[in-house]
mmCIF file of C-alpha atoms in Angstrom:
data_model
loop_
_atom_site.group_PDB
_atom_site.id
_atom_site.type_symbol
_atom_site.label_atom_id
_atom_site.label_comp_id
_atom_site.label_asym_id
_atom_site.label_seq_id
_atom_site.Cartn_x
_atom_site.Cartn_y
_atom_site.Cartn_z
ATOM 1 C CA MET A 29 -8.494 -11.718 -10.474
ATOM 2 C CA PRO A 30 -8.376 -10.394 -14.357
ATOM 3 C CA SER A 31 -5.375 -7.796 -14.431
ATOM 4 C CA ALA A 32 -6.916 -4.461 -14.014
ATOM 5 C CA PRO A 33 -6.836 -1.613 -17.211
ATOM 6 C CA ASP A 34 -4.506 0.759 -17.604
ATOM 7 C CA PHE A 35 -6.435 3.165 -15.619
ATOM 8 C CA THR A 36 -5.019 6.296 -17.228
ATOM 9 C CA LEU A 37 -6.301 9.994 -16.824
ATOM 10 C CA GLY A 38 -7.789 12.770 -18.672
ATOM 11 C CA VAL A 39 -10.014 15.918 -17.451
ATOM 12 C CA GLU A 40 -11.595 18.026 -19.316
ATOM 13 C CA GLU A 41 -12.600 21.846 -17.932
ATOM 14 C CA GLU A 42 -14.886 24.512 -19.203
ATOM 15 C CA TYR A 43 -14.043 28.040 -18.891
ATOM 16 C CA GLN A 44 -16.069 31.487 -19.254
ATOM 17 C CA VAL A 45 -14.784 34.358 -21.013
ATOM 18 C CA ALA A 46 -15.652 37.695 -19.892
ATOM 19 C CA ASP A 47 -14.558 41.609 -20.422
ATOM 20 C CA PRO A 48 -12.247 42.612 -17.271
ATOM 21 C CA THR A 49 -13.836 45.834 -17.137
ATOM 22 C CA THR A 50 -17.644 45.542 -17.322
ATOM 23 C CA THR A 51 -17.538 42.076 -15.950
ATOM 24 C CA ALA A 52 -20.082 40.710 -18.425
ATOM 25 C CA LEU A 53 -19.217 37.791 -20.279
ATOM 26 C CA ALA A 54 -17.672 38.352 -23.752
ATOM 27 C CA GLN A 55 -17.781 36.672 -27.062
ATOM 28 C CA SER A 56 -14.158 35.415 -27.503
ATOM 29 C CA GLY A 57 -14.044 31.941 -27.176
ATOM 30 C CA GLU A 58 -12.735 31.759 -31.117
ATOM 31 C CA ALA A 59 -10.540 34.540 -30.992
ATOM 32 C CA ILE A 60 -8.932 33.014 -27.765
ATOM 33 C CA ILE A 61 -8.293 29.508 -29.322
ATOM 34 C CA ASP A 62 -6.902 31.618 -32.732
ATOM 35 C CA ARG A 63 -4.787 33.245 -30.320
ATOM 36 C CA LEU A 64 -3.463 29.753 -28.881
ATOM 37 C CA ALA A 65 -2.685 28.687 -32.597
ATOM 38 C CA GLU A 66 -0.595 32.070 -33.173
ATOM 39 C CA LYS A 67 1.497 30.996 -30.092
ATOM 40 C CA ASP A 68 1.904 27.549 -31.553
ATOM 41 C CA ASP A 69 0.440 26.255 -28.168
ATOM 42 C CA GLN A 70 0.277 22.532 -28.286
ATOM 43 C CA GLY A 71 -2.349 21.983 -25.981
ATOM 44 C CA ASP A 72 -5.773 20.777 -27.351
ATOM 45 C CA TYR A 73 -8.690 23.413 -26.877
ATOM 46 C CA ALA A 74 -12.235 23.565 -28.134
ATOM 47 C CA HIS A 75 -15.039 25.748 -28.983
ATOM 48 C CA GLU A 76 -18.116 25.134 -26.890
ATOM 49 C CA ILE A 77 -21.880 25.973 -27.619
ATOM 50 C CA ALA A 78 -21.262 29.787 -26.703
ATOM 51 C CA GLN A 79 -18.774 31.969 -28.212
ATOM 52 C CA SER A 80 -18.156 33.310 -24.542
ATOM 53 C CA MET A 81 -16.913 29.430 -23.257
ATOM 54 C CA ILE A 82 -13.918 27.534 -24.209
ATOM 55 C CA GLU A 83 -12.747 24.088 -23.456
ATOM 56 C CA THR A 84 -9.397 22.465 -22.459
ATOM 57 C CA GLN A 85 -8.007 19.105 -22.078
ATOM 58 C CA THR A 86 -5.479 17.491 -20.661
ATOM 59 C CA GLY A 87 -3.513 14.487 -22.220
ATOM 60 C CA VAL A 88 -3.369 11.165 -21.124
ATOM 61 C CA CYS A 89 -1.760 10.930 -17.690
ATOM 62 C CA GLU A 90 -0.494 8.277 -15.353
ATOM 63 C CA THR A 91 -0.197 10.252 -12.259
ATOM 64 C CA LEU A 92 -2.099 13.042 -10.262
ATOM 65 C CA GLY A 93 0.958 15.247 -10.534
ATOM 66 C CA GLU A 94 0.789 15.178 -14.396
ATOM 67 C CA VAL A 95 -2.989 15.970 -14.287
ATOM 68 C CA ARG A 96 -1.922 19.029 -11.906
ATOM 69 C CA ASP A 97 1.019 20.273 -14.300
ATOM 70 C CA GLU A 98 -1.464 19.807 -17.114
ATOM 71 C CA LEU A 99 -4.386 21.618 -15.949
ATOM 72 C CA ARG A 100 -2.030 24.353 -14.653
ATOM 73 C CA ALA A 101 -0.681 24.704 -17.853
ATOM 74 C CA ARG A 102 -3.431 24.545 -19.791
ATOM 75 C CA ARG A 103 -5.102 27.111 -17.526
ATOM 76 C CA ALA A 104 -2.216 29.418 -18.024
ATOM 77 C CA ALA A 105 -2.080 29.234 -21.594
ATOM 78 C CA VAL A 106 -5.832 30.203 -21.826
ATOM 79 C CA ILE A 107 -5.289 33.180 -19.337
ATOM 80 C CA ARG A 108 -2.410 34.464 -21.142
ATOM 81 C CA ALA A 109 -4.561 34.286 -24.711
ATOM 82 C CA ALA A 110 -7.315 35.940 -23.024
ATOM 83 C CA ALA A 111 -5.038 39.137 -21.818
ATOM 84 C CA ASP A 112 -3.558 39.467 -24.975
ATOM 85 C CA ILE A 113 -7.048 40.574 -26.450
ATOM 86 C CA GLY A 114 -8.060 42.155 -23.571
ATOM 87 C CA ARG A 115 -9.802 39.333 -22.003
ATOM 88 C CA VAL A 116 -10.527 37.527 -18.593
ATOM 89 C CA VAL A 117 -10.961 33.536 -17.819
ATOM 90 C CA ALA A 118 -13.449 32.245 -15.023
ATOM 91 C CA ALA A 119 -13.473 28.791 -13.950
ATOM 92 C CA ALA A 120 -16.911 28.922 -12.328
ATOM 93 C CA GLY A 121 -20.107 26.367 -13.414
ATOM 94 C CA THR A 122 -22.346 29.455 -13.798
ATOM 95 C CA PHE A 123 -21.036 33.026 -14.343
ATOM 96 C CA PRO A 124 -21.957 35.357 -11.555
ATOM 97 C CA THR A 125 -22.922 38.170 -13.876
ATOM 98 C CA SER A 126 -24.039 35.822 -16.771
ATOM 99 C CA ASP A 127 -27.098 37.126 -19.100
ATOM 100 C CA TRP A 128 -28.034 34.364 -21.833
ATOM 101 C CA TYR A 129 -30.094 36.864 -24.272
ATOM 102 C CA GLU A 130 -26.963 38.793 -24.542
ATOM 103 C CA GLN A 131 -24.943 35.921 -25.981
ATOM 104 C CA ALA A 132 -23.882 34.517 -29.308
ATOM 105 C CA PHE A 133 -23.796 30.792 -30.422
ATOM 106 C CA THR A 134 -20.611 29.397 -32.024
ATOM 107 C CA GLN A 135 -21.758 28.643 -35.740
ATOM 108 C CA ALA A 136 -21.201 25.372 -36.058
ATOM 109 C CA PRO A 137 -23.972 23.022 -37.711
ATOM 110 C CA ARG A 138 -24.795 20.698 -34.781
ATOM 111 C CA TYR A 139 -24.688 23.783 -31.913
ATOM 112 C CA GLN A 140 -27.350 25.379 -34.552
ATOM 113 C CA ALA A 141 -29.430 21.832 -34.823
ATOM 114 C CA MET A 142 -29.207 21.431 -30.965
ATOM 115 C CA GLU A 143 -30.785 24.977 -30.803
ATOM 116 C CA GLU A 144 -33.208 24.324 -33.233
ATOM 117 C CA LEU A 145 -34.356 21.219 -31.645
ATOM 118 C CA GLN A 146 -34.274 22.228 -27.840
ATOM 119 C CA GLN A 147 -35.135 25.642 -28.077
ATOM 120 C CA GLN A 148 -34.877 28.101 -24.895
ATOM 121 C CA VAL A 149 -33.228 25.068 -22.830
ATOM 122 C CA VAL A 150 -30.153 25.337 -25.059
ATOM 123 C CA ARG A 151 -30.158 29.036 -24.948
ATOM 124 C CA GLU A 152 -29.344 29.279 -21.584
ATOM 125 C CA LEU A 153 -26.908 26.775 -21.584
ATOM 126 C CA LEU A 154 -24.017 28.883 -20.077
ATOM 127 C CA VAL A 155 -22.737 26.263 -18.174
ATOM 128 C CA CYS A 156 -19.229 24.498 -17.327
ATOM 129 C CA GLY A 157 -18.262 21.395 -16.231
ATOM 130 C CA CYS A 158 -15.010 19.366 -15.017
ATOM 131 C CA HIS A 159 -15.166 16.181 -17.224
ATOM 132 C CA VAL A 160 -12.771 13.136 -15.752
ATOM 133 C CA HIS A 161 -11.844 10.415 -18.172
ATOM 134 C CA VAL A 162 -10.638 7.007 -16.655
ATOM 135 C CA GLY A 163 -8.918 4.682 -18.995
ATOM 136 C CA VAL A 164 -11.181 1.275 -19.572
ATOM 137 C CA ALA A 165 -10.355 -0.787 -22.474
ATOM 138 C CA ASP A 166 -13.368 -3.506 -22.273
ATOM 139 C CA ARG A 167 -16.583 -1.709 -22.759
ATOM 140 C CA ASP A 168 -18.460 -4.026 -20.713
ATOM 141 C CA LYS A 169 -16.523 -3.577 -17.610
ATOM 142 C CA ALA A 170 -16.437 -0.031 -18.151
ATOM 143 C CA VAL A 171 -20.738 -0.050 -17.629
ATOM 144 C CA ALA A 172 -19.808 -2.337 -14.969
ATOM 145 C CA ILE A 173 -17.912 0.043 -13.317
ATOM 146 C CA LEU A 174 -20.185 2.842 -13.846
ATOM 147 C CA ASP A 175 -23.349 1.028 -12.435
ATOM 148 C CA ARG A 176 -21.437 0.480 -9.337
ATOM 149 C CA MET A 177 -20.240 4.169 -9.191
ATOM 150 C CA LEU A 178 -23.665 5.595 -9.629
ATOM 151 C CA PRO A 179 -24.551 5.900 -6.060
ATOM 152 C CA TRP A 180 -21.297 8.282 -5.418
ATOM 153 C CA MET A 181 -21.711 10.397 -8.073
ATOM 154 C CA PRO A 182 -24.009 13.120 -6.040
ATOM 155 C CA LEU A 183 -21.001 13.574 -3.546
ATOM 156 C CA LEU A 184 -18.565 14.099 -6.508
ATOM 157 C CA LEU A 185 -21.200 17.171 -7.409
ATOM 158 C CA ALA A 186 -21.265 18.437 -4.047
ATOM 159 C CA LEU A 187 -17.870 18.560 -3.680
ATOM 160 C CA SER A 188 -17.163 20.669 -6.407
ATOM 161 C CA SER A 189 -20.467 22.928 -6.429
ATOM 162 C CA ASN A 190 -19.103 26.061 -7.892
ATOM 163 C CA SER A 191 -22.060 27.838 -9.317
ATOM 164 C CA PRO A 192 -24.267 29.439 -6.438
ATOM 165 C CA PHE A 193 -24.781 32.570 -8.798
ATOM 166 C CA TRP A 194 -27.099 33.160 -11.726
ATOM 167 C CA HIS A 195 -28.066 36.405 -13.512
ATOM 168 C CA GLY A 196 -26.644 38.504 -11.060
ATOM 169 C CA ILE A 197 -28.340 36.644 -7.899
ATOM 170 C CA ASP A 198 -28.052 34.129 -5.526
ATOM 171 C CA THR A 199 -29.743 30.853 -6.645
ATOM 172 C CA GLY A 200 -30.024 29.075 -3.595
ATOM 173 C CA TYR A 201 -27.976 26.184 -5.030
ATOM 174 C CA ALA A 202 -24.337 25.371 -4.480
ATOM 175 C CA SER A 203 -24.655 23.997 -7.727
ATOM 176 C CA TYR A 204 -27.088 25.788 -10.215
ATOM 177 C CA ARG A 205 -24.935 24.385 -13.296
ATOM 178 C CA ALA A 206 -26.571 21.078 -12.434
ATOM 179 C CA MET A 207 -29.958 22.228 -12.778
ATOM 180 C CA MET A 208 -29.709 24.045 -15.593
ATOM 181 C CA TRP A 209 -27.988 21.180 -17.474
ATOM 182 C CA ASP A 210 -30.821 18.580 -16.191
ATOM 183 C CA ARG A 211 -33.362 20.042 -18.167
ATOM 184 C CA LEU A 212 -31.699 18.541 -20.953
ATOM 185 C CA PRO A 213 -33.659 15.393 -22.526
ATOM 186 C CA SER A 214 -30.658 12.934 -22.066
ATOM 187 C CA ALA A 215 -28.595 14.427 -19.251
ATOM 188 C CA GLY A 216 -28.880 13.737 -15.527
ATOM 189 C CA MET A 217 -28.161 10.717 -13.323
ATOM 190 C CA PRO A 218 -28.448 7.164 -15.469
ATOM 191 C CA GLN A 219 -29.921 4.029 -14.356
ATOM 192 C CA GLN A 220 -27.979 1.096 -14.085
ATOM 193 C CA LEU A 221 -26.887 0.015 -17.811
ATOM 194 C CA GLY A 222 -25.604 -3.609 -17.425
ATOM 195 C CA SER A 223 -23.462 -4.054 -20.301
ATOM 196 C CA ALA A 224 -22.196 -2.421 -23.266
ATOM 197 C CA ALA A 225 -24.800 -4.390 -25.561
ATOM 198 C CA GLU A 226 -27.385 -2.847 -23.513
ATOM 199 C CA TYR A 227 -25.892 0.749 -23.203
ATOM 200 C CA ASP A 228 -25.677 0.818 -26.561
ATOM 201 C CA ALA A 229 -29.166 -0.101 -27.405
ATOM 202 C CA LEU A 230 -30.774 2.658 -25.282
ATOM 203 C CA ALA A 231 -28.427 5.240 -27.035
ATOM 204 C CA GLU A 232 -29.438 3.742 -30.350
ATOM 205 C CA ARG A 233 -33.413 4.293 -29.284
ATOM 206 C CA LEU A 234 -32.658 7.484 -27.739
ATOM 207 C CA LEU A 235 -31.378 8.828 -30.979
ATOM 208 C CA ALA A 236 -34.243 7.385 -32.700
ATOM 209 C CA THR A 237 -36.438 9.183 -30.510
ATOM 210 C CA GLU A 238 -35.118 12.674 -31.909
ATOM 211 C CA VAL A 239 -34.695 14.396 -28.709
ATOM 212 C CA ILE A 240 -31.052 14.588 -29.473
ATOM 213 C CA VAL A 241 -29.135 15.445 -32.630
ATOM 214 C CA ASP A 242 -26.115 12.957 -32.112
ATOM 215 C CA TYR A 243 -24.474 10.648 -29.817
ATOM 216 C CA GLY A 244 -22.360 12.889 -28.556
ATOM 217 C CA GLN A 245 -25.736 14.636 -26.842
ATOM 218 C CA ILE A 246 -26.108 11.236 -24.231
ATOM 219 C CA TYR A 247 -24.977 14.024 -21.734
ATOM 220 C CA TRP A 248 -25.163 11.625 -18.526
ATOM 221 C CA ASP A 249 -23.530 12.073 -15.968
ATOM 222 C CA GLY A 250 -21.240 9.004 -16.453
ATOM 223 C CA ARG A 251 -20.981 7.904 -19.720
ATOM 224 C CA LEU A 252 -18.373 5.678 -22.253
ATOM 225 C CA SER A 253 -16.522 7.666 -24.597
ATOM 226 C CA ARG A 254 -17.375 8.160 -28.289
ATOM 227 C CA ASP A 255 -13.616 9.169 -28.919
ATOM 228 C CA HIS A 256 -11.358 6.814 -26.706
ATOM 229 C CA ASP A 257 -11.491 3.618 -24.637
ATOM 230 C CA THR A 258 -12.176 5.612 -21.353
ATOM 231 C CA LEU A 259 -15.311 5.829 -18.845
ATOM 232 C CA GLU A 260 -16.321 9.857 -18.669
ATOM 233 C CA LEU A 261 -17.650 11.054 -15.315
ATOM 234 C CA ARG A 262 -19.429 14.643 -16.243
ATOM 235 C CA VAL A 263 -21.244 15.367 -12.804
ATOM 236 C CA ALA A 264 -18.715 17.762 -11.389
ATOM 237 C CA ASP A 265 -19.264 21.865 -11.893
ATOM 238 C CA VAL A 266 -15.885 22.992 -13.236
ATOM 239 C CA CYS A 267 -13.499 23.716 -10.206
ATOM 240 C CA LEU A 268 -12.683 27.326 -9.127
ATOM 241 C CA HIS A 269 -9.051 25.930 -8.015
ATOM 242 C CA VAL A 270 -6.780 23.102 -9.611
ATOM 243 C CA ASP A 271 -6.021 21.109 -6.977
ATOM 244 C CA ASP A 272 -10.499 20.725 -6.454
ATOM 245 C CA ALA A 273 -10.052 19.310 -9.864
ATOM 246 C CA VAL A 274 -7.042 17.245 -9.540
ATOM 247 C CA LEU A 275 -9.132 15.655 -6.254
ATOM 248 C CA GLN A 276 -12.094 14.931 -8.795
ATOM 249 C CA ALA A 277 -9.423 13.176 -10.737
ATOM 250 C CA GLY A 278 -8.011 11.180 -7.708
ATOM 251 C CA LEU A 279 -11.215 10.144 -6.107
ATOM 252 C CA THR A 280 -12.955 9.153 -9.932
ATOM 253 C CA ARG A 281 -9.894 6.890 -10.650
ATOM 254 C CA ALA A 282 -9.792 5.179 -7.228
ATOM 255 C CA LEU A 283 -13.611 4.642 -7.205
ATOM 256 C CA ALA A 284 -13.277 3.417 -10.925
ATOM 257 C CA ARG A 285 -10.607 0.831 -9.927
ATOM 258 C CA THR A 286 -12.771 -0.195 -6.281
ATOM 259 C CA CYS A 287 -15.986 -0.822 -8.838
ATOM 260 C CA TYR A 288 -13.706 -2.532 -11.514
ATOM 261 C CA GLU A 289 -12.774 -5.103 -8.559
ATOM 262 C CA GLU A 290 -16.181 -5.745 -7.151
ATOM 263 C CA ALA A 291 -17.542 -6.185 -10.470
ATOM 264 C CA CYS A 292 -14.068 -8.560 -11.076
ATOM 265 C CA ARG A 293 -15.778 -10.405 -7.885
ATOM 266 C CA GLU A 294 -19.152 -10.420 -9.391
ATOM 267 C CA LEU A 295 -20.824 -8.486 -6.395
ATOM 268 C CA PRO A 296 -24.222 -7.710 -6.915
ATOM 269 C CA VAL A 297 -24.869 -3.815 -8.132
ATOM 270 C CA VAL A 298 -26.456 -1.720 -5.370
ATOM 271 C CA THR A 299 -29.996 -0.639 -7.390
ATOM 272 C CA ARG A 300 -31.766 2.613 -5.895
ATOM 273 C CA ARG A 301 -35.033 3.535 -7.277
ATOM 274 C CA PRO A 302 -34.728 6.496 -10.060
ATOM 275 C CA GLU A 303 -36.581 8.794 -7.343
ATOM 276 C CA LEU A 304 -34.159 8.567 -4.918
ATOM 277 C CA VAL A 305 -30.955 8.587 -7.359
ATOM 278 C CA LYS A 306 -32.581 12.305 -8.372
ATOM 279 C CA ALA A 307 -33.485 13.296 -4.650
ATOM 280 C CA ALA A 308 -29.909 12.573 -3.789
ATOM 281 C CA LYS A 309 -28.253 14.523 -6.756
ATOM 282 C CA TRP A 310 -30.890 17.288 -6.061
ATOM 283 C CA ARG A 311 -29.453 17.478 -2.079
ATOM 284 C CA ALA A 312 -26.121 17.428 -3.236
ATOM 285 C CA ALA A 313 -27.348 20.341 -6.288
ATOM 286 C CA ARG A 314 -28.876 22.331 -3.323
ATOM 287 C CA PHE A 315 -26.628 22.285 -0.639
ATOM 288 C CA GLY A 316 -23.153 21.211 -1.811
ATOM 289 C CA MET A 317 -21.048 20.289 1.484
ATOM 290 C CA THR A 318 -22.571 22.324 3.993
ATOM 291 C CA ALA A 319 -25.315 19.867 4.933
ATOM 292 C CA SER A 320 -26.710 16.211 4.984
ATOM 293 C CA LEU A 321 -26.805 14.244 1.967
ATOM 294 C CA LEU A 322 -28.107 10.946 1.226
ATOM 295 C CA ASP A 323 -26.761 7.905 1.948
ATOM 296 C CA PRO A 324 -25.307 6.121 -1.277
ATOM 297 C CA PHE A 325 -26.745 3.157 -0.299
ATOM 298 C CA GLU A 326 -29.341 3.231 2.652
ATOM 299 C CA ASP A 327 -32.731 5.822 2.634
ATOM 300 C CA ARG A 328 -31.187 8.196 5.617
ATOM 301 C CA LEU A 329 -29.329 11.544 5.649
ATOM 302 C CA VAL A 330 -25.395 11.640 6.372
ATOM 303 C CA ASP A 331 -23.115 14.663 7.235
ATOM 304 C CA ALA A 332 -21.520 15.636 4.274
ATOM 305 C CA PRO A 333 -17.921 15.230 5.643
ATOM 306 C CA ALA A 334 -18.135 12.026 7.114
ATOM 307 C CA LEU A 335 -19.621 10.726 3.752
ATOM 308 C CA LEU A 336 -16.595 12.383 1.916
ATOM 309 C CA ARG A 337 -14.268 10.609 4.642
ATOM 310 C CA ARG A 338 -16.286 7.317 4.045
ATOM 311 C CA LEU A 339 -15.419 7.433 0.538
ATOM 312 C CA ILE A 340 -11.726 7.846 0.820
ATOM 313 C CA ASP A 341 -11.705 4.927 3.533
ATOM 314 C CA TYR A 342 -13.908 2.944 0.691
ATOM 315 C CA VAL A 343 -11.359 3.625 -2.138
ATOM 316 C CA GLY A 344 -8.331 3.417 0.123
ATOM 317 C CA ASP A 345 -6.638 0.234 -1.269
ATOM 318 C CA ALA A 346 -7.281 1.639 -4.817
ATOM 319 C CA LEU A 347 -5.516 4.874 -3.564
ATOM 320 C CA ALA A 348 -2.711 3.121 -2.412
ATOM 321 C CA VAL A 349 -2.413 1.178 -5.365
ATOM 322 C CA PHE A 350 -1.814 4.539 -7.320
ATOM 323 C CA GLY A 351 0.071 5.798 -4.696
ATOM 324 C CA ASP A 352 -2.584 8.776 -4.303
ATOM 325 C CA ALA A 353 -3.496 8.204 -0.358
ATOM 326 C CA GLU A 354 -2.072 11.124 0.924
ATOM 327 C CA ASP A 355 -2.377 14.018 -1.986
ATOM 328 C CA VAL A 356 -6.103 13.157 -2.294
ATOM 329 C CA LEU A 357 -6.346 12.972 1.809
ATOM 330 C CA ALA A 358 -4.819 16.372 1.563
ATOM 331 C CA MET A 359 -7.021 17.920 -0.747
ATOM 332 C CA ALA A 360 -10.047 16.560 0.445
ATOM 333 C CA GLU A 361 -9.289 18.345 4.063
ATOM 334 C CA ARG A 362 -8.271 21.637 2.360
ATOM 335 C CA VAL A 363 -11.909 21.634 0.676
ATOM 336 C CA LEU A 364 -13.703 20.985 4.125
ATOM 337 C CA ARG A 365 -11.444 23.495 5.759
ATOM 338 C CA ARG A 366 -11.936 26.165 3.162
ATOM 339 C CA GLY A 367 -14.951 25.227 1.347
ATOM 340 C CA THR A 368 -16.057 24.527 -1.992
ATOM 341 C CA GLY A 369 -16.127 27.416 -4.745
ATOM 342 C CA ALA A 370 -19.541 28.068 -4.109
ATOM 343 C CA GLU A 371 -18.973 28.535 -0.545
ATOM 344 C CA GLU A 372 -16.205 30.929 -1.244
ATOM 345 C CA GLN A 373 -17.983 32.743 -4.141
ATOM 346 C CA ARG A 374 -21.053 33.522 -1.065
ATOM 347 C CA ARG A 375 -18.153 34.673 1.187
ATOM 348 C CA ALA A 376 -16.916 37.129 -1.459
ATOM 349 C CA PHE A 377 -20.425 38.473 -2.225
ATOM 350 C CA ALA A 378 -20.997 38.870 1.637
ATOM 351 C CA ARG A 379 -18.020 41.376 2.201
ATOM 352 C CA ARG A 380 -20.250 44.495 -0.053
ATOM 353 C CA GLU A 381 -23.148 42.337 -1.556
ATOM 354 C CA LEU A 382 -21.875 43.127 -5.364
ATOM 355 C CA VAL A 383 -22.128 40.586 -7.593
ATOM 356 C CA THR A 384 -19.504 42.041 -9.509
ATOM 357 C CA ASP A 385 -17.015 41.489 -6.774
ATOM 358 C CA VAL A 386 -17.878 37.306 -7.282
ATOM 359 C CA ALA A 387 -17.110 37.986 -10.962
ATOM 360 C CA GLU A 388 -13.963 39.398 -10.068
ATOM 361 C CA PHE A 389 -13.144 37.119 -7.425
ATOM 362 C CA VAL A 390 -13.740 33.910 -9.346
ATOM 363 C CA VAL A 391 -11.304 35.390 -12.073
ATOM 364 C CA ALA A 392 -8.453 35.970 -9.572
ATOM 365 C CA GLU A 393 -8.855 32.547 -8.125
ATOM 366 C CA THR A 394 -8.779 31.005 -11.229
ATOM 367 C CA ALA A 395 -5.906 33.055 -12.688
ATOM 368 C CA ALA A 396 -4.387 31.700 -9.092
ATOM 369 C CA GLY A 397 -4.918 28.237 -9.697
#
């Protein structure tokens, strides 16, 4: 078997910014980035489409311990900078008290072009995700890996689900972010792509349709990075707890290596009808880890915790190679005991049935890590 790529990791997290007194979203993302610059913080931070959002990026990490340390450091830095200007930060796929019509766009030509083209869908895009990058130098191998990872992506979404509230109401979904995001013309679950040439040709055809403004708007749940030799999974909600994001990273990398080895052995890619792929993701967004999910390879429902344990077993050899088996298993069992972020938010609401309590809970848990 050819030698494996250097399966390094990088994680991006997007956060909401809020006023601690009113629990309303605050247009302070740019001010927080300015404050970080004043502090000479060396982390990677970026504006998002709404001024009430901010993105952080880890560096290139070799181990899950490094991922954990960097995520904690980036969260802590953003929280401190926000506190300096009287704001708080929340790791939630949708903010419980969000009002899209009160938000302002970041004044950048790209974002203005997106709003002009995609209109109301973009105006409501107050959603935050967790993106995991896995280093894969060969683009053809990266596509072969993505093609094989596709059936497992709904489970990764369910495991990360952390966006049940929108505009002050319980939407009934564990990940309403996923439902909002999939309204974009170039978002959602891709079909198998076959090769880097096919991937690039499809990207060119999408751009030619003028439904997206640039290649960066290819927002598939799994894609090749524009700027790095990585494959990128974008299916997850931003996680309430740092360790839940670390779990996403650990499972994603192990799954990528497992699929890489299958590609090297030229094992066939399991294809599913796009209707069933869509159904699998919908169930994951609707129920999270609280109900049955669609089996990745068969037309049947499987208990979500059992499916998670099956994934861990499936990628067990890869977890062992990276020395991640014990850590990933412990984090996964913790989520199953405690519940996902969506379940925790609903428990916070149940105490007094006040959505402001949910917002305060999310802010406190984000700060706790």
